C-alpha cells in the first residue's frame, strides 16, 4: 500500500471507515500469512506417453504414464473430459445429477496410435502424448487442447495447472462472464476472480464482478462453447490468429487457461450459436423466468432518502404520462445500513408505501447485501450464531469469525456454501416480503470487504463448508454470490410458492441463470461506459445469462442530456431496463434533463411498453431454449466474418436489429446488415443485406430495423395484443413465435407459431398452417396492399 491507495480508500468510504478498512486489510493479510504456507519447491508434470485405454459408456479412460484422461459424451451431445480421475460432480455449475452417457459414442483406436470417440456432432481425437482434438464429423478442427502441465508442491498441496489450446486462425473469442472490453475478446489476459473494481469501471477495467471460465469460440468451422469447471482463481490468456493470405501458413488462435488449484475438467458444446446455448442450458439449468412486471421500466437511486422523495419520483412519472413498473430502494433505506432492517424515521410506514405504490402499478424492490454487522444488538447476527454447531458465518482456520469492513461497519459473512446456512438466510427474506417488497437485488456479494490493498475480499484462508467437503476461500470465492443467489431464490419460492421470484445479483458464476439475472454494476458515466454497457449484456448472454442490463446514465457521474438519452434509448432494448446512480451523481429522472430529453425518453418508454408482449415472449423462449434476448448480430450467420467483428449493433430476438448511438454528436450511423431484407421501423424504408447502410439517428430515436417477414407480438392502441407483420419479399416466407403473458405464477407456457407469406397480391398470416386460427388483430407494415389474417 502507498499513500495514494490509502487516500483512495479513505475517500471512498469516509475517514473513520476508511481507516477501519486499512486495519481490516492488514488483519486479512496476516491471517493468510499464518494459514497459507508458501508453495515452496514444486515438481512439474505432464501426462507422458499413452499406455492404454478402457472403454466406458459414452467414451472411456485413456491412460498415460503419469496421468489419465476420461472422456464422456453426454446424451445431449455435450462432451466432458477430465484429467486425474476428476468427475463432473461435485459442481456448482450443474444443477443436479450429471447427464447420462450417449450410448452411441464409443472409444476406438485411432490410426495415429492414439484413441478417438466419435459422436453425432463431434469427434474427439486423443494423441499419444495427451493432446485432445475436437473435430467436426467432417474432420475440420474446432479446437486442439495441447497436453496439460501441472506444478505440484513437493510437500503436498493443491497443484496449479495450465491448459493451452489452439483454434482456427479466423476464430473469434466471446464470453468469460461480464467483460467491459467485449463482446469480442481481444488479445490479453482475463482474470477469473470476481472483483469489485471500487466505485466505477470502464472498458479497460478487468476483472469485474462476474467472471466465468466460459468461452464461446466462433469460426468458419463452426461454433463451440468451452467451460473449464473450476472455481479457483485463475486467468485466461487469448490471442487471435492470423490467416496466411493464401500462403497456407496460418497462425492459429490460442487460449491458455491457468488455475491456482482445483480439477482440470472441461465441457464442450458444439453447433450453431442457438444449438450451443440450448445445450449449455440443458447442462447448467434453465434461466429463471422473471415476472412480467420486471420487464417494464425500472428506476433506482442510491440516496432516495425518504418516503417523500420516493413519492415525488413516482408522481413525476405519473403526472408526465411516463410508465414505471418498479422502483428500487438502495442501502439508504436500511437502519444504519444493516440488512433486513428499515430506517423508521425516513420510512415510517414502508408496508403502507409499498401497498400504495402497488395500487398504482409500481412494485418495490429491495437491495440485500450479504455482510452482517457483527453486533450483539443485531438480530440477524444473533440468529446466525445459532445455526448449526458453529454458526452461519465464515471462520478462519483457528475457528474465529472472519471480520470485514462494509457499509454497516465491522461485519461477518454467511457461508452460503453450507446448505443449512442457505435455508436460514432464505427464511430471512420473509421480513423483506413483510415490508411490501416484490423482489430483491443482491449487491456487494463478490464478497466485498473494503480494502486499501487491491483485493477487496475475504482472506483466502477463510474456511467454507463447500457442501460438506470443506475448503477455503480460494475455492469458494467465485461461487459465493452464486450460492447466495440460490439461498435467496429458494427462500422466496418457499415463502411465496405461487409467485415467480424476482432476483438479480451483481456477482455470480456459471449456472447463475437458474436463480435470476444480473446488471452492469458501477459502470462509469461517459461514452466509454455506454459502450461497455452493451458489451456486458452481449457477453453475459453468450454465457447463458439472458436477463441483464446496465445502470442507465452511468453510476458515478452526471451525464450530459445527450449521453443520458442515448443510454436511455439503449437501455430500453435491454432485458433489465433500469436507471441507477450513486449518491452525488445527480438525478436520473428523464424530466431533469430538459424538455427535448423528456420528449425522447417518453417516446422510447412508449415503445418499450408497446414491445412488452415481445419481451414476454423472449423471456419464455430464453427459459425454454437458452437463447438470450439480446444477441450478437452474427447469431444466425456465424459464418459471416464481417458480422463476427461487428460489436455496435445487436439483435433483439430474431426479428429486430437495434443500432444504438455510441458516439457523441452523431445523428446518422452506419449499420452492418445480415443477409435478407430489413425495414427501418421509423421510415418503413427497405434495405437489402448483407452489406452496410447509413441510417438516420436523430437525438429523438436510435435506428431499429425489422426483419422482412417477421411476426412480432406488440401491445395495440387499446392495450390488447396484436401482431405486427413486416412484409416478406416475393417468393419468401417469414414468421415468429408468441408466448402469451399468463401471469406471474408457474403456468405452463404455450408457444404459438405464426408464418407470413405473400400470396395473390396480399400478405397472408397463418397459425399452424390455417388462416382462420389467428386470434389477434394483424397490422402489416412495409406493404401497401391488403393483409389477410
Short mmCIF file of C-alpha atoms in Angstrom, two decimals, residues 342-643:
data_model
loop_
_atom_site.label_atom_id
_atom_site.label_comp_id
_atom_site.label_asym_id
_atom_site.label_seq_id
_atom_site.Cartn_x
_atom_site.Cartn_y
_atom_site.Cartn_z
CA UNK A 342 -35.74 -0.26 7.81
CA UNK A 343 -34.87 3.26 8.95
CA UNK A 344 -38.00 4.17 10.96
CA UNK A 345 -37.51 7.92 10.58
CA UNK A 346 -37.04 8.01 6.81
CA UNK A 347 -39.54 5.23 6.10
CA UNK A 348 -42.04 5.17 8.99
CA UNK A 349 -44.60 3.06 7.08
CA UNK A 350 -42.82 1.10 4.36
CA UNK A 351 -45.57 -1.56 4.02
CA UNK A 352 -48.12 1.21 3.56
CA UNK A 353 -45.93 2.89 0.94
CA UNK A 354 -45.46 -0.40 -0.91
CA UNK A 355 -49.22 -1.05 -0.90
CA UNK A 356 -49.94 2.46 -2.15
CA UNK A 357 -47.43 2.18 -4.99
CA UNK A 358 -48.56 -1.30 -5.97
CA UNK A 359 -52.10 0.01 -6.40
CA UNK A 360 -50.57 2.48 -8.88
CA UNK A 361 -48.81 -0.38 -10.73
CA UNK A 362 -45.34 0.19 -9.22
CA UNK A 363 -43.51 -2.57 -7.34
CA UNK A 364 -40.79 -2.03 -4.75
CA UNK A 365 -37.51 -3.97 -4.91
CA UNK A 366 -35.01 -4.06 -2.04
CA UNK A 367 -31.25 -4.23 -2.04
CA UNK A 368 -29.80 -7.08 0.05
CA UNK A 369 -26.10 -7.26 0.93
CA UNK A 370 -24.50 -10.36 2.46
CA UNK A 371 -22.40 -8.59 5.09
CA UNK A 372 -23.99 -8.76 8.56
CA UNK A 373 -23.00 -6.27 11.23
CA UNK A 374 -21.11 -8.09 14.00
CA UNK A 375 -23.02 -6.60 16.90
CA UNK A 376 -24.87 -8.23 19.78
CA UNK A 377 -27.71 -5.79 19.12
CA UNK A 378 -28.17 -7.09 15.58
CA UNK A 379 -30.89 -9.77 15.47
CA UNK A 380 -29.60 -11.26 12.20
CA UNK A 381 -26.13 -11.66 13.71
CA UNK A 382 -27.51 -13.31 16.85
CA UNK A 383 -29.71 -15.73 14.92
CA UNK A 384 -26.83 -16.59 12.60
CA UNK A 385 -24.66 -17.63 15.54
CA UNK A 386 -27.27 -20.27 16.41
CA UNK A 387 -27.23 -22.02 13.01
CA UNK A 388 -25.68 -25.49 13.22
CA UNK A 389 -22.79 -26.31 15.51
CA UNK A 390 -20.51 -23.40 14.56
CA UNK A 391 -22.95 -20.75 13.39
CA UNK A 392 -23.71 -19.41 9.94
CA UNK A 393 -20.66 -17.23 9.39
CA UNK A 394 -17.32 -17.77 7.69
CA UNK A 395 -14.47 -18.53 10.10
CA UNK A 396 -10.71 -18.60 9.86
CA UNK A 397 -8.61 -21.80 10.24
CA UNK A 398 -8.40 -21.21 14.01
CA UNK A 399 -12.19 -21.08 14.38
CA UNK A 400 -12.58 -17.32 14.87
CA UNK A 401 -15.12 -15.27 12.91
CA UNK A 402 -13.73 -13.61 9.79
CA UNK A 403 -14.39 -9.88 10.07
CA UNK A 404 -14.53 -7.36 7.27
CA UNK A 405 -15.42 -3.71 6.81
CA UNK A 406 -18.55 -2.89 4.79
CA UNK A 407 -21.28 -0.22 4.93
CA UNK A 408 -22.70 -1.23 8.35
CA UNK A 409 -19.21 -1.24 9.90
CA UNK A 410 -17.44 -4.35 11.16
CA UNK A 411 -19.21 -7.31 9.55
CA UNK A 412 -19.30 -11.08 9.29
CA UNK A 413 -20.21 -13.12 6.22
CA UNK A 414 -22.68 -16.01 5.92
CA UNK A 415 -21.19 -19.16 4.43
CA UNK A 416 -23.65 -19.75 1.59
CA UNK A 417 -21.80 -22.91 0.56
CA UNK A 418 -23.40 -24.60 3.62
CA UNK A 419 -26.98 -25.85 2.96
CA UNK A 420 -28.31 -25.08 6.49
CA UNK A 421 -26.98 -21.54 6.15
CA UNK A 422 -28.78 -21.12 2.84
CA UNK A 423 -32.01 -22.30 4.47
CA UNK A 424 -31.55 -19.84 7.34
CA UNK A 425 -30.76 -16.94 5.03
CA UNK A 426 -33.65 -17.70 2.68
CA UNK A 427 -36.07 -17.60 5.59
CA UNK A 428 -34.89 -14.06 6.45
CA UNK A 429 -36.50 -12.78 3.22
CA UNK A 430 -39.85 -13.08 4.98
CA UNK A 431 -39.00 -9.72 6.56
CA UNK A 432 -38.49 -8.16 3.11
CA UNK A 433 -41.78 -9.53 1.84
CA UNK A 434 -43.48 -8.31 5.00
CA UNK A 435 -42.22 -4.81 4.27
CA UNK A 436 -44.02 -4.99 0.93
CA UNK A 437 -41.09 -5.65 -1.39
CA UNK A 438 -41.79 -7.70 -4.51
CA UNK A 439 -38.19 -8.67 -5.29
CA UNK A 440 -34.55 -8.27 -4.30
CA UNK A 441 -31.25 -7.32 -5.81
CA UNK A 442 -28.03 -8.67 -4.34
CA UNK A 443 -25.12 -6.28 -4.08
CA UNK A 444 -21.57 -6.34 -2.62
CA UNK A 445 -21.58 -10.13 -2.90
CA UNK A 446 -18.25 -10.87 -4.58
CA UNK A 447 -17.98 -10.71 -1.47
CA UNK A 448 -16.58 -7.29 -0.56
CA UNK A 449 -14.54 -6.13 2.40
CA UNK A 450 -13.29 -2.56 1.96
CA UNK A 451 -9.55 -2.62 1.48
CA UNK A 452 -6.65 -0.35 0.59
CA UNK A 453 -4.60 -3.28 -0.70
CA UNK A 454 -6.11 -4.05 -4.09
CA UNK A 455 -8.27 -7.15 -3.46
CA UNK A 456 -11.39 -6.10 -1.52
CA UNK A 457 -12.38 -9.60 -0.44
CA UNK A 458 -12.06 -12.09 2.41
CA UNK A 459 -8.80 -13.75 3.42
CA UNK A 460 -8.08 -16.63 1.08
CA UNK A 461 -7.50 -18.84 4.10
CA UNK A 462 -11.12 -18.38 5.29
CA UNK A 463 -12.87 -21.71 5.78
CA UNK A 464 -16.04 -22.73 3.91
CA UNK A 465 -18.33 -25.77 4.09
CA UNK A 466 -18.44 -26.29 0.30
CA UNK A 467 -21.47 -28.59 0.62
CA UNK A 468 -19.77 -30.62 3.34
CA UNK A 469 -16.45 -31.21 1.57
CA UNK A 470 -14.69 -28.37 3.34
CA UNK A 471 -12.21 -25.97 1.81
CA UNK A 472 -11.08 -22.39 1.84
CA UNK A 473 -11.91 -19.10 0.16
CA UNK A 474 -9.60 -19.76 -2.79
CA UNK A 475 -12.15 -22.31 -3.98
CA UNK A 476 -15.31 -20.69 -2.61
CA UNK A 477 -14.80 -17.04 -3.61
CA UNK A 478 -16.07 -17.21 -7.19
CA UNK A 479 -19.22 -19.17 -6.25
CA UNK A 480 -20.04 -17.18 -3.11
CA UNK A 481 -22.58 -14.97 -4.92
CA UNK A 482 -23.99 -17.93 -6.86
CA UNK A 483 -24.69 -19.74 -3.60
CA UNK A 484 -26.20 -16.56 -2.13
CA UNK A 485 -28.49 -16.24 -5.14
CA UNK A 486 -29.58 -19.83 -4.62
CA UNK A 487 -30.34 -19.11 -0.97
CA UNK A 488 -32.43 -16.06 -1.85
CA UNK A 489 -34.26 -17.65 -4.77
CA UNK A 490 -35.14 -20.84 -2.91
CA UNK A 491 -36.18 -18.82 0.13
CA UNK A 492 -38.53 -16.67 -1.92
CA UNK A 493 -40.01 -19.76 -3.56
CA UNK A 494 -40.73 -21.32 -0.18
CA UNK A 495 -42.23 -18.11 1.19
CA UNK A 496 -44.43 -17.38 -1.84
CA UNK A 497 -44.74 -20.62 -3.79
CA UNK A 498 -47.39 -19.27 -6.17
CA UNK A 499 -45.25 -16.39 -7.45
CA UNK A 500 -42.12 -16.41 -9.58
CA UNK A 501 -39.29 -14.81 -7.57
CA UNK A 502 -37.57 -11.70 -8.88
CA UNK A 503 -33.89 -11.65 -8.03
CA UNK A 504 -30.80 -10.30 -9.72
CA UNK A 505 -27.26 -10.29 -8.45
CA UNK A 506 -24.15 -8.19 -9.04
CA UNK A 507 -21.85 -11.20 -8.86
CA UNK A 508 -22.22 -14.86 -9.76
CA UNK A 509 -20.76 -17.78 -11.66
CA UNK A 510 -21.66 -20.36 -14.27
CA UNK A 511 -25.24 -21.52 -13.77
CA UNK A 512 -26.43 -18.34 -12.03
CA UNK A 513 -29.21 -18.01 -14.59
CA UNK A 514 -31.12 -20.64 -12.60
CA UNK A 515 -31.77 -18.06 -9.88
CA UNK A 516 -32.09 -14.78 -11.79
CA UNK A 517 -30.10 -12.21 -13.70
CA UNK A 518 -27.53 -9.50 -13.18
CA UNK A 519 -26.73 -5.92 -14.07
CA UNK A 520 -23.67 -3.96 -15.08
CA UNK A 521 -22.69 -2.77 -11.62
CA UNK A 522 -20.98 0.59 -11.20
CA UNK A 523 -20.29 1.43 -14.82
CA UNK A 524 -18.57 4.81 -15.22
CA UNK A 525 -20.60 7.72 -16.56
CA UNK A 526 -19.28 8.61 -20.00
CA UNK A 527 -19.42 7.46 -23.60
CA UNK A 528 -16.95 4.60 -22.96
CA UNK A 529 -19.25 3.41 -20.16
CA UNK A 530 -22.19 3.43 -22.57
CA UNK A 531 -20.27 1.17 -24.96
CA UNK A 532 -19.21 -1.08 -22.07
CA UNK A 533 -22.88 -1.48 -21.10
CA UNK A 534 -23.66 -3.12 -24.42
CA UNK A 535 -20.56 -5.32 -24.24
CA UNK A 536 -21.52 -6.67 -20.84
CA UNK A 537 -25.06 -7.64 -21.82
CA UNK A 538 -23.96 -9.33 -25.05
CA UNK A 539 -21.15 -11.24 -23.38
CA UNK A 540 -23.27 -12.42 -20.46
CA UNK A 541 -25.97 -13.65 -22.83
CA UNK A 542 -23.40 -15.84 -24.57
CA UNK A 543 -22.50 -17.33 -21.17
CA UNK A 544 -26.11 -18.36 -20.55
CA UNK A 545 -27.29 -15.34 -18.51
CA UNK A 546 -30.05 -13.81 -20.65
CA UNK A 547 -31.54 -11.29 -18.19
CA UNK A 548 -29.27 -8.31 -17.58
CA UNK A 549 -28.94 -4.60 -18.22
CA UNK A 550 -26.86 -1.51 -17.40
CA UNK A 551 -27.15 1.36 -14.97
CA UNK A 552 -28.73 3.82 -17.40
CA UNK A 553 -26.81 7.09 -17.27
CA UNK A 554 -23.80 5.50 -15.58
CA UNK A 555 -23.32 5.11 -11.86
CA UNK A 556 -20.77 7.64 -10.71
CA UNK A 557 -21.25 10.94 -12.51
CA UNK A 558 -23.68 13.39 -14.07
CA UNK A 559 -24.30 12.56 -17.73
CA UNK A 560 -24.94 15.25 -20.31
CA UNK A 561 -28.51 15.37 -21.64
CA UNK A 562 -27.35 13.77 -24.90
CA UNK A 563 -25.47 10.95 -23.17
CA UNK A 564 -28.36 10.27 -20.80
CA UNK A 565 -30.87 9.99 -23.63
CA UNK A 566 -28.62 7.75 -25.74
CA UNK A 567 -28.13 5.50 -22.69
CA UNK A 568 -31.87 5.53 -22.01
CA UNK A 569 -32.53 4.50 -25.61
CA UNK A 570 -30.06 1.63 -25.38
CA UNK A 571 -31.46 0.51 -22.02
CA UNK A 572 -34.99 0.38 -23.40
CA UNK A 573 -33.98 -2.57 -25.59
CA UNK A 574 -32.19 -4.43 -22.77
CA UNK A 575 -33.99 -7.13 -20.74
CA UNK A 576 -33.39 -5.24 -17.46
CA UNK A 577 -34.25 -1.60 -18.16
CA UNK A 578 -33.18 0.37 -15.09
CA UNK A 579 -31.83 3.81 -14.30
CA UNK A 580 -29.50 3.99 -11.31
CA UNK A 581 -26.90 6.34 -9.83
CA UNK A 582 -24.75 6.86 -6.78
CA UNK A 583 -25.15 9.50 -4.11
CA UNK A 584 -23.87 12.78 -5.51
CA UNK A 585 -24.13 11.63 -9.13
CA UNK A 586 -27.27 13.62 -9.84
CA UNK A 587 -30.80 12.51 -10.54
CA UNK A 588 -31.80 10.08 -13.27
CA UNK A 589 -35.43 11.10 -13.83
CA UNK A 590 -36.00 11.96 -17.51
CA UNK A 591 -37.50 15.39 -16.76
CA UNK A 592 -34.29 16.51 -15.04
CA UNK A 593 -32.51 16.79 -18.43
CA UNK A 594 -34.73 19.28 -20.23
CA UNK A 595 -37.79 19.14 -22.50
CA UNK A 596 -36.02 17.60 -25.51
CA UNK A 597 -34.72 14.69 -23.46
CA UNK A 598 -38.08 14.27 -21.74
CA UNK A 599 -39.82 14.04 -25.11
CA UNK A 600 -37.28 11.50 -26.39
CA UNK A 601 -37.50 9.45 -23.19
CA UNK A 602 -41.28 9.46 -23.36
CA UNK A 603 -41.12 8.20 -26.92
CA UNK A 604 -38.81 5.29 -26.11
CA UNK A 605 -40.74 4.41 -22.95
CA UNK A 606 -43.90 4.18 -25.03
CA UNK A 607 -42.07 1.91 -27.47
CA UNK A 608 -40.86 -0.33 -24.63
CA UNK A 609 -44.45 -0.65 -23.41
CA UNK A 610 -45.62 -1.43 -26.94
CA UNK A 611 -43.00 -4.17 -27.24
CA UNK A 612 -43.78 -5.71 -23.86
CA UNK A 613 -45.52 -8.78 -25.39
CA UNK A 614 -42.37 -9.35 -27.45
CA UNK A 615 -40.20 -9.15 -24.31
CA UNK A 616 -42.52 -11.60 -22.54
CA UNK A 617 -42.13 -13.98 -25.48
CA UNK A 618 -38.33 -13.61 -25.43
CA UNK A 619 -38.28 -14.30 -21.68
CA UNK A 620 -40.17 -17.56 -22.13
CA UNK A 621 -38.03 -18.58 -25.09
CA UNK A 622 -34.88 -17.91 -23.05
CA UNK A 623 -36.17 -20.30 -20.40
CA UNK A 624 -37.13 -22.94 -22.97
CA UNK A 625 -34.11 -22.72 -25.26
CA UNK A 626 -31.38 -20.69 -23.53
CA UNK A 627 -31.39 -18.12 -26.35
CA UNK A 628 -30.65 -14.64 -24.92
CA UNK A 629 -33.00 -11.74 -25.59
CA UNK A 630 -30.05 -9.63 -26.77
CA UNK A 631 -27.93 -11.46 -29.35
CA UNK A 632 -24.85 -10.60 -31.38
CA UNK A 633 -25.65 -9.68 -34.96
CA UNK A 634 -23.90 -12.88 -36.15
CA UNK A 635 -26.33 -15.06 -34.17
CA UNK A 636 -27.99 -16.52 -37.26
CA UNK A 637 -24.99 -16.17 -39.60
CA UNK A 638 -21.87 -17.07 -37.63
CA UNK A 639 -20.07 -17.86 -40.88
CA UNK A 640 -20.17 -14.17 -41.90
CA UNK A 641 -16.76 -12.83 -40.84
CA UNK A 642 -17.76 -9.19 -41.03
CA UNK A 643 -20.67 -9.82 -38.70
#
